[in-house]
Short mmCIF file of C-alpha atoms in Angstrom, two decimals:
data_model
loop_
_atom_site.label_atom_id
_atom_site.label_comp_id
_atom_site.label_asym_id
_atom_site.label_seq_id
_atom_site.Cartn_x
_atom_site.Cartn_y
_atom_site.Cartn_z
CA MET A 1 72.41 60.22 128.88
CA SER A 2 72.92 63.15 126.70
CA ASN A 3 74.88 66.88 126.91
CA ALA A 4 75.55 69.92 125.69
CA LYS A 5 76.49 73.32 126.63
CA VAL A 6 77.33 77.19 125.20
CA VAL A 7 79.99 78.55 125.86
CA TRP A 8 79.43 83.22 125.81
CA LYS A 9 81.48 84.31 122.91
CA GLY A 10 80.34 88.33 123.72
CA GLY A 11 77.67 90.29 123.27
CA LEU A 12 74.53 87.55 123.01
CA SER A 13 76.50 85.37 120.65
CA PHE A 14 77.20 81.54 121.93
CA GLU A 15 78.92 78.37 120.86
CA GLY A 16 76.90 75.37 121.28
CA SER A 17 78.41 72.19 121.48
CA ALA A 18 77.04 68.68 122.53
CA GLY A 19 78.84 65.70 123.40
CA SER A 20 78.80 64.04 119.98
CA GLY A 21 81.89 66.58 119.95
CA PHE A 22 80.08 69.12 116.99
CA SER A 23 79.12 72.80 117.40
CA LEU A 24 77.83 75.36 115.72
CA PRO A 25 77.15 79.33 116.32
CA LEU A 26 73.86 80.53 118.20
CA ASP A 27 72.54 84.70 118.31
CA THR A 28 69.68 86.86 117.49
CA THR A 29 68.74 89.35 115.22
CA ALA A 30 70.18 92.70 115.47
CA ALA A 31 67.31 94.03 116.66
CA GLN A 32 66.84 91.58 119.56
CA GLY A 33 70.69 92.69 120.48
CA GLY A 34 72.44 90.16 118.35
CA GLN A 35 74.57 89.86 115.71
CA ASP A 36 72.60 87.86 113.49
CA SER A 37 75.51 85.67 113.46
CA GLY A 38 74.47 81.85 114.19
CA PHE A 39 71.07 79.98 114.60
CA ARG A 40 68.23 80.87 117.19
CA PRO A 41 67.49 78.22 119.78
CA MET A 42 63.99 77.62 118.77
CA GLU A 43 65.32 77.33 115.06
CA LEU A 44 67.05 74.02 116.51
CA LEU A 45 64.75 72.49 118.41
CA LEU A 46 62.31 72.92 114.29
CA VAL A 47 66.11 71.35 112.97
CA GLY A 48 66.42 68.87 115.14
CA LEU A 49 62.89 67.56 114.93
CA ALA A 50 63.16 67.16 111.01
CA GLY A 51 66.51 65.67 111.34
CA CYS A 52 64.93 62.76 114.45
CA THR A 53 61.95 62.36 111.74
CA ALA A 54 63.66 62.17 108.69
CA MET A 55 66.12 59.62 110.05
CA ASP A 56 63.12 57.46 110.71
CA VAL A 57 61.08 58.05 107.77
CA ILE A 58 64.18 57.83 105.32
CA SER A 59 65.18 54.20 107.39
CA ILE A 60 62.02 52.71 107.18
CA LEU A 61 61.53 53.51 103.59
CA LYS A 62 64.49 51.58 102.55
CA LYS A 63 63.36 48.80 104.57
CA LYS A 64 60.33 48.87 102.91
CA GLN A 65 62.70 48.65 99.22
CA GLN A 66 61.54 52.69 98.12
CA ASP A 67 63.20 53.32 95.78
CA VAL A 68 63.69 56.95 97.10
CA VAL A 69 66.56 59.32 95.26
CA SER A 70 65.82 62.80 97.42
CA PHE A 71 64.36 63.34 100.35
CA GLU A 72 63.50 66.29 102.43
CA VAL A 73 61.79 67.46 105.35
CA ALA A 74 60.34 70.74 105.69
CA VAL A 75 59.49 72.27 109.37
CA LYS A 76 57.24 75.18 109.88
CA GLY A 77 56.29 76.14 113.06
CA GLU A 78 54.17 78.86 115.04
CA ARG A 79 54.65 80.41 117.92
CA ALA A 80 52.53 82.17 120.72
CA GLU A 81 52.19 85.93 120.77
CA GLU A 82 53.15 86.52 124.73
CA HIS A 83 56.40 84.91 126.12
CA PRO A 84 57.87 82.37 126.42
CA ARG A 85 56.74 82.23 123.16
CA VAL A 86 56.30 78.60 122.75
CA TYR A 87 55.54 77.18 119.08
CA THR A 88 51.30 76.23 119.13
CA HIS A 89 51.55 74.50 115.78
CA ILE A 90 54.21 72.81 113.87
CA THR A 91 53.17 71.50 110.48
CA ILE A 92 56.39 68.54 108.70
CA GLU A 93 55.98 68.64 105.22
CA TYR A 94 58.39 65.33 103.62
CA ILE A 95 58.65 65.40 100.32
CA LEU A 96 60.00 62.23 98.93
CA THR A 97 61.10 62.04 94.77
CA GLY A 98 61.74 59.14 93.58
CA HIS A 99 60.18 55.77 91.48
CA ALA A 100 56.73 54.15 92.21
CA ILE A 101 56.97 55.53 95.83
CA ASP A 102 54.04 53.82 97.32
CA PRO A 103 51.94 56.19 99.10
CA ALA A 104 50.90 53.55 101.94
CA ALA A 105 54.69 52.99 102.21
CA ALA A 106 54.88 57.07 102.92
CA GLU A 107 52.19 57.38 105.13
CA ARG A 108 53.04 54.15 106.99
CA ALA A 109 56.69 55.68 107.61
CA VAL A 110 55.38 59.13 109.10
CA GLU A 111 53.03 57.20 111.20
CA LEU A 112 55.63 55.01 112.62
CA SER A 113 58.12 58.03 113.11
CA GLU A 114 55.29 59.63 115.18
CA THR A 115 53.81 57.76 117.69
CA LYS A 116 56.75 55.46 118.08
CA TYR A 117 60.74 56.66 116.87
CA CYS A 118 60.94 60.19 116.73
CA SER A 119 61.66 61.49 120.49
CA ALA A 120 61.78 64.69 119.07
CA GLN A 121 58.21 64.67 117.74
CA ALA A 122 56.90 63.11 120.97
CA MET A 123 58.45 65.72 123.28
CA LEU A 124 57.30 68.64 121.32
CA SER A 125 53.42 67.00 120.45
CA LYS A 126 53.32 67.43 124.48
CA ALA A 127 53.31 71.35 123.52
CA ALA A 128 52.11 71.99 120.18
CA LYS A 129 49.59 70.72 118.02
CA ILE A 130 51.50 68.55 114.70
CA ASP A 131 50.29 68.18 111.70
CA HIS A 132 52.08 65.64 108.85
CA LEU A 133 51.97 66.15 104.85
CA ILE A 134 53.44 63.88 102.50
CA THR A 135 54.34 65.41 99.08
CA ILE A 136 56.09 62.47 96.09
CA LYS A 137 57.20 63.47 93.05
CA GLU A 138 58.26 60.83 90.55
CA ALA A 139 61.82 61.66 89.49
#
């Protein structure tokens, strides 16, 4: 079982923590009554998605003996106009830099993350359309 909590720091600022022992600041913009001193909660959903799928993909690529020297996952989320302003469309871009990375290996790694391993992606895909882009650069 996972657990998390937030502790109010004043205004709309909170400190979030999880069972892992790590913590991070949460807040919102001044226009929304915050002090702009931390992550927005909805941003953290995208960070969690990026981290979940990134760990899957790099692990699979290493097992496939791909020579990756740099790796980044960029996630963009579009939100509904009306409250509760859920994500309606998410684009995940995998940016791989390395030596002779096999595009088929990269595509398979992303597919396995999407369909089998990434629980964050499985959960968010119930609410939002998720697209994947793979960019491969030669080092």
